[in-house]
CSV table of N, CA, C and O in Angstrom, one decimal:
chain,number,residue,atom,x,y,z
A,239,MET,N,57.4,123.3,125.6
A,239,MET,CA,58.6,124.1,125.9
A,239,MET,C,59.0,124.7,124.6
A,239,MET,O,59.0,124.1,123.5
A,240,LYS,N,59.5,125.9,124.7
A,240,LYS,CA,60.0,126.6,123.5
A,240,LYS,C,61.3,126.0,123.0
A,240,LYS,O,62.1,125.5,123.7
A,241,ASN,N,61.4,126.1,121.7
A,241,ASN,CA,62.7,125.7,121.1
A,241,ASN,C,63.5,127.0,121.0
A,241,ASN,O,63.3,127.8,120.1
A,242,ARG,N,64.6,127.1,121.8
A,242,ARG,CA,65.4,128.3,121.9
A,242,ARG,C,66.3,128.5,120.6
A,242,ARG,O,66.7,129.6,120.3
A,243,TYR,N,66.5,127.4,119.8
A,243,TYR,CA,67.4,127.5,118.6
A,243,TYR,C,66.6,128.3,117.5
A,243,TYR,O,67.2,128.9,116.7
A,244,ASN,N,65.3,128.3,117.6
A,244,ASN,CA,64.6,128.9,116.4
A,244,ASN,C,64.0,130.3,116.7
A,244,ASN,O,63.2,130.8,116.1
A,245,LEU,N,64.3,130.9,117.8
A,245,LEU,CA,63.9,132.2,118.2
A,245,LEU,C,64.7,133.2,117.5
A,245,LEU,O,65.9,133.2,117.3
A,246,SER,N,64.0,134.2,117.1
A,246,SER,CA,64.5,135.4,116.5
A,246,SER,C,65.4,136.2,117.6
A,246,SER,O,65.1,135.9,118.8
A,247,LYS,N,66.3,137.2,117.1
A,247,LYS,CA,67.0,137.9,118.1
A,247,LYS,C,66.1,138.8,119.1
A,247,LYS,O,66.4,138.9,120.2
A,248,ASN,N,65.0,139.2,118.4
A,248,ASN,CA,64.0,140.1,119.3
A,248,ASN,C,63.3,139.2,120.3
A,248,ASN,O,63.1,139.6,121.3
A,249,GLN,N,63.0,138.0,119.8
A,249,GLN,CA,62.3,137.1,120.7
A,249,GLN,C,63.2,136.7,121.9
A,249,GLN,O,62.9,136.5,123.0
A,250,LYS,N,64.6,136.4,121.6
A,250,LYS,CA,65.6,136.1,122.6
A,250,LYS,C,65.8,137.2,123.6
A,250,LYS,O,65.8,137.1,124.8
A,251,LYS,N,65.7,138.5,123.0
A,251,LYS,CA,65.9,139.6,123.9
A,251,LYS,C,64.7,139.7,124.8
A,251,LYS,O,64.8,140.0,126.0
A,252,LYS,N,63.5,139.5,124.2
A,252,LYS,CA,62.3,139.7,125.0
A,252,LYS,C,62.4,138.7,126.1
A,252,LYS,O,61.9,138.9,127.2
A,253,GLU,N,62.7,137.4,125.8
A,253,GLU,CA,62.8,136.3,126.8
A,253,GLU,C,63.8,136.7,127.9
A,253,GLU,O,63.5,136.5,129.1
A,254,LYS,N,64.8,137.3,127.6
A,254,LYS,CA,66.0,137.8,128.6
A,254,LYS,C,65.2,138.8,129.4
A,254,LYS,O,65.4,138.7,130.7
A,255,GLU,N,64.6,139.7,128.9
A,255,GLU,CA,63.9,140.8,129.6
A,255,GLU,C,62.9,140.4,130.6
A,255,GLU,O,62.8,140.9,131.8
A,256,ILE,N,62.2,139.3,130.3
A,256,ILE,CA,61.2,138.8,131.3
A,256,ILE,C,61.7,138.3,132.5
A,256,ILE,O,61.3,138.4,133.7
A,257,HIS,N,63.1,137.7,132.3
A,257,HIS,CA,63.8,137.1,133.6
A,257,HIS,C,64.4,138.1,134.3
A,257,HIS,O,65.0,137.9,135.5
A,258,PHE,N,64.8,139.4,133.7
A,258,PHE,CA,65.6,140.4,134.5
A,258,PHE,C,65.0,141.6,134.4
A,258,PHE,O,65.6,142.7,134.2
A,259,ASP,N,63.7,141.7,134.9
A,259,ASP,CA,62.9,142.9,134.9
A,259,ASP,C,63.5,143.9,136.0
A,259,ASP,O,63.2,145.1,136.0
A,260,ASP,N,64.3,143.5,136.9
A,260,ASP,CA,64.8,144.3,138.0
A,260,ASP,C,66.1,145.2,137.5
A,260,ASP,O,66.6,146.0,138.2
A,261,LEU,N,66.6,144.8,136.3
A,261,LEU,CA,67.7,145.6,135.9
A,261,LEU,C,67.4,146.8,135.1
A,261,LEU,O,66.4,146.8,134.5
A,262,ASP,N,68.2,147.9,135.2
A,262,ASP,CA,67.9,149.0,134.6
A,262,ASP,C,68.4,148.8,133.1
A,262,ASP,O,69.0,147.9,132.7
A,263,SER,N,68.2,149.8,132.1
A,263,SER,CA,68.5,149.7,130.8
A,263,SER,C,69.9,149.5,130.5
A,263,SER,O,70.2,148.6,129.7
A,264,ALA,N,70.8,150.2,131.2
A,264,ALA,CA,72.2,150.0,131.1
A,264,ALA,C,72.7,148.7,131.3
A,264,ALA,O,73.4,148.0,130.8
A,265,GLN,N,72.2,148.2,132.6
A,265,GLN,CA,72.6,146.8,133.1
A,265,GLN,C,72.1,145.7,132.1
A,265,GLN,O,72.8,144.8,131.9
A,266,ARG,N,70.9,146.0,131.6
A,266,ARG,CA,70.3,145.0,130.6
A,266,ARG,C,71.1,144.9,129.4
A,266,ARG,O,71.4,143.8,128.9
A,267,THR,N,71.4,146.0,128.8
A,267,THR,CA,72.4,146.2,127.7
A,267,THR,C,73.7,145.4,127.9
A,267,THR,O,74.2,144.6,127.1
A,268,GLU,N,74.3,145.7,129.1
A,268,GLU,CA,75.5,145.0,129.4
A,268,GLU,C,75.4,143.6,129.5
A,268,GLU,O,76.3,142.7,129.1
A,269,LEU,N,74.3,143.1,130.2
A,269,LEU,CA,74.0,141.7,130.3
A,269,LEU,C,73.8,141.0,128.9
A,269,LEU,O,74.5,140.0,128.8
A,270,ASP,N,73.0,141.7,128.1
A,270,ASP,CA,72.8,141.1,126.8
A,270,ASP,C,74.1,140.9,126.0
A,270,ASP,O,74.3,139.8,125.3
A,271,THR,N,75.0,142.0,126.1
A,271,THR,CA,76.2,141.9,125.4
A,271,THR,C,77.1,140.8,125.9
A,271,THR,O,77.7,140.0,125.2
A,272,LEU,N,77.3,140.6,127.2
A,272,LEU,CA,78.0,139.7,127.9
A,272,LEU,C,77.6,138.2,127.5
A,272,LEU,O,78.2,137.3,127.1
A,273,ILE,N,76.2,138.0,127.4
A,273,ILE,CA,75.6,136.7,127.1
A,273,ILE,C,75.9,136.4,125.6
A,273,ILE,O,76.2,135.3,125.3
A,274,GLU,N,75.8,137.3,124.8
A,274,GLU,CA,76.0,137.1,123.5
A,274,GLU,C,77.4,136.9,123.0
A,274,GLU,O,77.8,135.9,122.2
A,275,GLU,N,78.5,137.6,123.7
A,275,GLU,CA,79.7,137.3,123.6
A,275,GLU,C,80.2,135.8,124.0
A,275,GLU,O,81.1,135.3,123.5
A,276,HIS,N,79.6,135.3,125.0
A,276,HIS,CA,80.0,134.1,125.7
A,276,HIS,C,78.8,133.1,125.4
A,276,HIS,O,78.7,132.1,126.3
A,277,GLU,N,78.1,133.2,124.4
A,277,GLU,CA,76.8,132.3,124.1
A,277,GLU,C,77.3,130.7,124.2
A,277,GLU,O,76.5,130.0,124.6
A,278,HIS,N,78.6,130.5,123.6
A,278,HIS,CA,79.0,129.1,123.5
A,278,HIS,C,79.2,128.5,124.9
A,278,HIS,O,79.3,127.3,125.0
A,279,LEU,N,79.2,129.3,126.0
A,279,LEU,CA,79.3,128.8,127.3
A,279,LEU,C,78.1,128.3,128.0
A,279,LEU,O,78.2,127.7,129.1
A,280,PHE,N,76.9,128.8,127.5
A,280,PHE,CA,75.7,128.4,128.0
A,280,PHE,C,75.0,127.2,127.4
A,280,PHE,O,75.0,127.1,126.1
A,281,ALA,N,74.4,126.5,128.1
A,281,ALA,CA,73.5,125.3,127.6
A,281,ALA,C,72.1,125.9,127.2
A,281,ALA,O,71.5,126.6,127.9
A,282,LYS,N,71.8,125.6,125.9
A,282,LYS,CA,70.4,126.2,125.5
A,282,LYS,C,69.3,125.2,126.0
A,282,LYS,O,68.2,125.8,126.1
A,283,ASP,N,69.5,124.0,126.2
A,283,ASP,CA,68.5,123.2,127.0
A,283,ASP,C,69.3,122.1,127.6
A,283,ASP,O,70.4,122.0,127.6
A,284,ILE,N,68.5,121.3,128.3
A,284,ILE,CA,69.1,120.2,129.2
A,284,ILE,C,70.0,119.2,128.4
A,284,ILE,O,70.9,118.7,129.0
A,285,TYR,N,69.7,119.1,127.1
A,285,TYR,CA,70.5,118.0,126.4
A,285,TYR,C,71.8,118.6,125.9
A,285,TYR,O,72.7,117.8,125.4
A,286,ASP,N,72.1,119.8,126.1
A,286,ASP,CA,73.5,120.3,125.9
A,286,ASP,C,74.4,119.9,126.9
A,286,ASP,O,75.6,120.1,126.9
A,287,LEU,N,73.9,119.6,128.1
A,287,LEU,CA,74.9,119.1,129.3
A,287,LEU,C,75.4,117.7,129.1
A,287,LEU,O,74.5,116.9,128.6
A,288,ARG,N,76.7,117.7,129.3
A,288,ARG,CA,77.3,116.4,129.1
A,288,ARG,C,77.8,115.8,130.5
A,288,ARG,O,77.9,116.4,131.4
A,289,LYS,N,78.3,114.5,130.3
A,289,LYS,CA,79.0,114.0,131.5
A,289,LYS,C,80.3,114.6,131.7
A,289,LYS,O,80.9,115.0,130.6
A,290,THR,N,81.0,114.6,132.8
A,290,THR,CA,82.2,114.9,133.1
A,290,THR,C,82.9,114.0,134.0
A,290,THR,O,82.4,113.4,134.8
A,291,ASP,N,84.3,114.0,133.9
A,291,ASP,CA,85.1,113.2,134.8
A,291,ASP,C,86.0,114.2,135.6
A,291,ASP,O,87.0,113.7,136.3
A,292,VAL,N,85.6,115.5,135.5
A,292,VAL,CA,86.5,116.4,136.3
A,292,VAL,C,86.4,116.1,137.8
A,292,VAL,O,87.4,116.3,138.5
A,293,ASP,N,85.2,115.9,138.3
A,293,ASP,CA,85.0,115.8,139.8
A,293,ASP,C,84.3,114.6,140.0
A,293,ASP,O,83.3,114.2,139.3
A,294,GLU,N,84.7,113.8,141.0
A,294,GLU,CA,84.1,112.6,141.4
A,294,GLU,C,83.2,112.9,142.7
A,294,GLU,O,83.8,113.4,143.6
A,295,HIS,N,82.1,112.4,142.7
A,295,HIS,CA,81.2,112.5,143.9
A,295,HIS,C,80.9,111.2,144.6
A,295,HIS,O,80.8,110.1,144.0
A,296,THR,N,81.1,111.3,146.0
A,296,THR,CA,81.0,110.0,146.8
A,296,THR,C,79.9,110.3,147.8
A,296,THR,O,79.9,111.6,148.3
A,297,ILE,N,79.3,109.3,148.3
A,297,ILE,CA,78.3,109.6,149.3
A,297,ILE,C,78.7,108.6,150.6
A,297,ILE,O,78.6,107.4,150.4
A,298,PRO,N,79.2,109.2,151.5
A,298,PRO,CA,79.6,108.4,152.7
A,298,PRO,C,78.5,107.7,153.4
A,298,PRO,O,77.6,108.4,153.9
A,299,THR,N,78.5,106.3,153.4
A,299,THR,CA,77.3,105.7,154.1
A,299,THR,C,77.7,104.9,155.3
A,299,THR,O,76.9,104.3,156.0
A,300,GLY,N,79.0,105.0,155.7
A,300,GLY,CA,79.4,104.4,156.8
A,300,GLY,C,79.3,102.8,156.7
A,300,GLY,O,79.7,102.3,155.7
A,301,ASP,N,78.8,102.2,157.6
A,301,ASP,CA,78.6,100.7,157.6
A,301,ASP,C,77.2,100.3,157.0
A,301,ASP,O,76.9,99.1,156.9
A,302,ASN,N,76.5,101.2,156.6
A,302,ASN,CA,75.2,100.9,155.9
A,302,ASN,C,75.3,100.4,154.6
A,302,ASN,O,76.1,101.0,153.8
A,303,HIS,N,74.6,99.4,154.2
A,303,HIS,CA,74.7,98.9,152.9
A,303,HIS,C,73.4,99.2,152.1
A,303,HIS,O,72.3,99.5,152.6
A,304,PRO,N,73.5,99.2,150.8
A,304,PRO,CA,72.3,99.6,150.0
A,304,PRO,C,71.2,98.6,150.2
A,304,PRO,O,71.4,97.4,150.4
A,305,LYS,N,70.0,99.0,150.1
A,305,LYS,CA,68.8,98.2,150.3
A,305,LYS,C,68.2,97.9,149.0
A,305,LYS,O,68.1,98.7,148.1
A,306,LYS,N,67.7,96.7,148.9
A,306,LYS,CA,67.2,96.3,147.6
A,306,LYS,C,65.6,96.8,147.6
A,306,LYS,O,64.9,96.7,148.7
A,307,GLN,N,65.2,97.3,146.5
A,307,GLN,CA,63.9,97.8,146.3
A,307,GLN,C,63.1,97.1,145.1
A,307,GLN,O,63.9,96.8,144.1
A,308,ARG,N,61.8,97.0,145.1
A,308,ARG,CA,61.2,96.4,144.0
A,308,ARG,C,61.2,97.4,142.8
A,308,ARG,O,61.3,98.7,143.1
A,309,LEU,N,61.0,97.0,141.7
A,309,LEU,CA,60.8,97.7,140.5
A,309,LEU,C,59.8,98.7,140.6
A,309,LEU,O,58.6,98.3,140.9
A,310,ARG,N,59.9,100.0,140.2
A,310,ARG,CA,58.8,101.0,140.3
A,310,ARG,C,57.9,100.8,139.1
A,310,ARG,O,58.5,100.5,138.0
A,311,THR,N,56.7,100.9,139.2
A,311,THR,CA,55.8,100.9,138.0
A,311,THR,C,55.3,102.3,137.8
A,311,THR,O,55.1,103.2,138.5
A,312,TYR,N,55.1,102.5,136.4
A,312,TYR,CA,54.7,103.8,135.9
A,312,TYR,C,53.4,103.6,135.1
A,312,TYR,O,53.3,102.6,134.5
A,313,SER,N,52.7,104.7,134.8
A,313,SER,CA,51.5,104.7,134.0
A,313,SER,C,52.0,104.7,132.5
A,313,SER,O,53.2,104.9,132.2
A,314,PRO,N,51.2,104.2,131.5
A,314,PRO,CA,51.6,104.2,130.2
A,314,PRO,C,52.0,105.6,129.7
A,314,PRO,O,53.0,105.6,129.0
A,315,GLU,N,51.4,106.6,130.1
A,315,GLU,CA,51.8,107.9,129.7
A,315,GLU,C,53.2,108.3,130.3
A,315,GLU,O,54.0,108.9,129.6
A,316,GLN,N,53.4,107.9,131.5
A,316,GLN,CA,54.8,108.2,132.1
A,316,GLN,C,55.9,107.3,131.3
A,316,GLN,O,56.9,107.8,131.1
A,317,ASN,N,55.5,106.1,131.1
A,317,ASN,CA,56.5,105.3,130.3
A,317,ASN,C,56.8,105.8,129.1
A,317,ASN,O,57.9,105.7,128.6
A,318,ASN,N,55.9,106.3,128.3
A,318,ASN,CA,56.0,106.9,126.9
A,318,ASN,C,57.0,108.1,127.1
A,318,ASN,O,57.9,108.4,126.3
A,319,PHE,N,56.7,109.0,128.1
A,319,PHE,CA,57.5,110.1,128.2
A,319,PHE,C,58.9,109.6,128.6
A,319,PHE,O,59.9,110.3,128.1
A,320,ILE,N,59.1,108.7,129.5
A,320,ILE,CA,60.4,108.2,129.8
A,320,ILE,C,61.2,107.8,128.6
A,320,ILE,O,62.4,108.0,128.4
A,321,GLN,N,60.5,106.9,127.9
A,321,GLN,CA,61.2,106.3,126.6
A,321,GLN,C,61.6,107.4,125.6
A,321,GLN,O,62.7,107.5,125.1
A,322,GLU,N,60.8,108.5,125.5
A,322,GLU,CA,61.1,109.7,124.6
A,322,GLU,C,62.4,110.4,125.1
A,322,GLU,O,63.1,110.8,124.4
A,323,GLU,N,62.4,110.7,126.4
A,323,GLU,CA,63.4,111.4,127.0
A,323,GLU,C,64.8,110.5,126.9
A,323,GLU,O,65.8,111.1,126.6
A,324,VAL,N,64.7,109.2,127.1
A,324,VAL,CA,65.9,108.4,127.0
A,324,VAL,C,66.4,108.4,125.7
A,324,VAL,O,67.6,108.4,125.3
A,325,LYS,N,65.5,108.3,124.7
A,325,LYS,CA,65.8,108.5,123.1
A,325,LYS,C,66.7,109.7,123.0
A,325,LYS,O,67.7,109.7,122.2
A,326,LYS,N,66.2,110.9,123.4
A,326,LYS,CA,66.7,112.2,123.2
A,326,LYS,C,68.1,112.2,123.8
A,326,LYS,O,69.0,112.7,123.2
A,327,ILE,N,68.3,111.6,125.1
A,327,ILE,CA,69.6,111.7,125.6
A,327,ILE,C,70.5,110.8,124.9
A,327,ILE,O,71.7,111.2,124.6
A,328,LYS,N,70.1,109.6,124.4
A,328,LYS,CA,70.9,108.7,123.7
A,328,LYS,C,71.5,109.3,122.3
A,328,LYS,O,72.7,109.3,122.0
A,329,ILE,N,70.7,110.0,121.5
A,329,ILE,CA,71.0,110.9,120.4
A,329,ILE,C,72.1,111.8,120.8
A,329,ILE,O,73.0,111.9,120.0
A,330,ASN,N,71.9,112.5,121.8
A,330,ASN,CA,72.8,113.6,122.2
A,330,ASN,C,74.2,113.2,122.7
A,330,ASN,O,75.2,113.9,122.6
A,331,VAL,N,74.2,112.0,123.3
A,331,VAL,CA,75.5,111.3,123.9
A,331,VAL,C,76.3,110.8,122.8
A,331,VAL,O,77.6,110.9,122.7
A,332,ILE,N,75.6,110.2,121.8
A,332,ILE,CA,76.4,109.4,120.7
A,332,ILE,C,77.0,110.5,119.7
A,332,ILE,O,76.8,111.6,119.5
């Protein structure tokens, strides 16, 4: 995965162009300007996203109760990946 923090301005612009090929030149310029002006509102990667208490989500289950499930097992590679992701999340939350 690319590290978006270390991209030059030209690389960022090229990356935007890849995703917005259907825009004409004026629209692309307007979009670039809008994104640059409001860059602080966009997450640069998944770890920029935080918890919120603004909205609470509930799942109506009626009279059904949760079912007990056995612990899922993962391959060593999956376990290593999971542990690395958990470490990254913990660092960004603290």
